[in-house]
Amino acid sequence: MSGKMPGKMDKVAAVAKIAEQKSARELGTSQQDHQRKCVQLDQLKQFKADYELTLEQKGSEGMPAKQLQDYRLFLGRLNQAIDQQVREIQDSEVSLVAVQARWLSKSQRKSALDHLVDERHRVQVKSRDKAEQKASDEYMMHRRSMGNDS
């Protein structure tokens, strides 16, 4: 049974490695998605700042009431878009923390299994080396005893 155990452990470790790699890819995707949302928020804020500056400049030059109303309406929509983007970033941060925790758990499990497989391999090698040394010693003793009998 112990002969089969290392093979099973190798399979378990291989499955853990695949799970950890998948989780790492998910983490990377989640980080990229979060970063993309942050960039979009920055772009919205910059667009709003530029738009407010244009509104201020045109307002000081005098503009028709309808055009001013349209500018303010659009500015309100920009504020709504910014608020929505902030909420998406907050949701993304919560998701990112969960994905990081899953990856960390899978990474730690993979490391522990790798360590266990490595340790079992070292024990097997040591046991095999010891058996080979014993066989070699017995062979040499047998040769000596055969040599002494002559």
XYZ file of C-alpha atoms in Angstrom:
150
model
C 0.000 0.000 0.000
C 2.827 2.388 0.755
C 4.101 1.772 -2.763
C 0.870 3.179 -4.178
C 0.689 6.121 -1.791
C 3.443 8.212 -3.398
C 1.771 7.809 -6.801
C -1.536 8.943 -5.355
C 0.169 11.850 -3.631
C 1.788 12.837 -6.925
C -1.658 12.878 -8.543
C -3.151 14.901 -5.690
C -0.231 17.344 -5.913
C -0.689 17.607 -9.700
C -4.395 18.369 -9.275
C -3.535 20.967 -6.615
C -1.017 22.539 -9.003
C -3.643 22.803 -11.744
C -6.131 24.324 -9.287
C -3.524 26.830 -8.093
C -2.640 27.794 -11.676
C -6.318 28.277 -12.540
C -6.784 30.376 -9.425
C -3.707 32.444 -10.318
C -5.168 33.130 -13.774
C -8.468 34.160 -12.176
C -6.561 36.470 -9.848
C -4.723 38.023 -12.787
C -7.974 38.550 -14.676
C -9.608 40.041 -11.595
C -6.668 42.399 -11.052
C -6.763 43.503 -14.698
C -10.522 44.066 -14.512
C -10.127 46.113 -11.344
C -7.317 48.158 -12.886
C -9.403 48.766 -16.018
C -12.274 50.054 -13.878
C -9.919 52.381 -12.004
C -8.577 53.752 -15.295
C -12.142 54.296 -16.529
C -12.944 56.214 -13.342
C -9.876 58.402 -13.826
C -10.935 59.050 -17.426
C -14.465 59.971 -16.349
C -13.131 62.339 -13.700
C -10.768 63.959 -16.203
C -13.553 64.302 -18.762
C -15.769 65.892 -16.100
C -13.009 68.329 -15.099
C -12.468 69.273 -18.757
C -16.205 69.639 -19.276
C -16.572 71.822 -16.170
C -13.733 74.022 -17.400
C -15.424 74.399 -20.789
C -18.725 75.189 -19.081
C -17.046 77.797 -16.892
C -15.347 79.436 -19.882
C -18.503 79.482 -21.995
C -20.564 80.603 -19.017
C -18.325 83.612 -18.462
C -18.695 84.538 -22.154
C -22.441 84.224 -21.850
C -24.461 81.359 -23.266
C -28.118 80.744 -23.991
C -30.142 79.283 -21.106
C -31.003 76.135 -23.102
C -27.329 75.420 -23.797
C -26.474 76.024 -20.115
C -29.268 73.661 -19.101
C -27.934 71.007 -21.521
C -24.416 71.393 -20.111
C -25.701 70.997 -16.545
C -27.844 68.015 -17.505
C -24.849 66.341 -19.131
C -22.722 67.174 -16.086
C -25.349 65.479 -13.904
C -25.114 62.379 -16.090
C -21.332 62.451 -15.797
C -21.662 62.578 -12.005
C -24.014 59.591 -12.126
C -21.533 57.702 -14.307
C -18.723 58.531 -11.865
C -20.827 57.379 -8.904
C -21.669 54.149 -10.747
C -18.000 53.585 -11.565
C -17.053 54.139 -7.901
C -19.614 51.478 -6.898
C -18.218 49.098 -9.524
C -14.711 49.651 -8.170
C -15.902 48.979 -4.625
C -17.573 45.754 -5.781
C -14.433 44.876 -7.718
C -12.298 45.387 -4.605
C -14.514 43.018 -2.609
C -14.316 40.448 -5.402
C -10.556 40.917 -5.711
C -10.048 40.243 -1.995
C -12.088 37.028 -2.281
C -10.171 35.886 -5.374
C -6.855 36.654 -3.652
C -7.932 34.626 -0.614
C -8.898 31.651 -2.817
C -5.589 31.841 -4.671
C -3.633 32.076 -1.409
C -5.449 29.028 -0.032
C -4.798 27.003 -3.189
C -1.186 28.173 -3.310
C -0.583 27.140 0.295
C -2.229 23.753 -0.306
C -0.085 23.212 -3.406
C 3.070 24.135 -1.489
C 2.192 21.795 1.373
C 1.502 18.914 -1.018
C 4.689 19.633 -2.973
C 6.625 19.537 0.291
C 4.964 16.254 1.262
C 5.712 14.699 -2.149
C 9.327 15.915 -1.974
C 9.727 14.524 1.539
C 8.285 11.148 0.510
C 10.633 11.111 -2.463
C 13.630 11.841 -0.205
C 12.577 9.033 2.138
C 12.229 6.636 -0.810
C 15.645 7.590 -2.183
C 17.229 7.218 1.253
C 15.548 3.842 1.754
C 16.603 2.667 -1.704
C 20.180 3.864 -1.150
C 20.258 2.101 2.217
C 18.968 -1.134 0.649
C 21.553 -0.878 -2.131
C 24.320 -0.291 0.410
C 23.140 -3.266 2.464
C 23.060 -5.469 -0.637
C 26.524 -4.267 -1.594
C 27.845 -4.923 1.931
C 26.309 -8.402 1.963
C 27.801 -9.144 -1.437
C 31.236 -8.014 -0.266
C 30.951 -10.097 2.911
C 29.880 -13.068 0.844
C 32.871 -12.594 -1.499
C 35.237 -12.296 1.448
C 33.859 -15.409 3.038
C 34.174 -17.211 -0.288
C 37.724 -15.932 -0.600
C 38.632 -17.103 2.916
C 37.233 -20.565 2.282
C 39.664 -21.207 -0.536
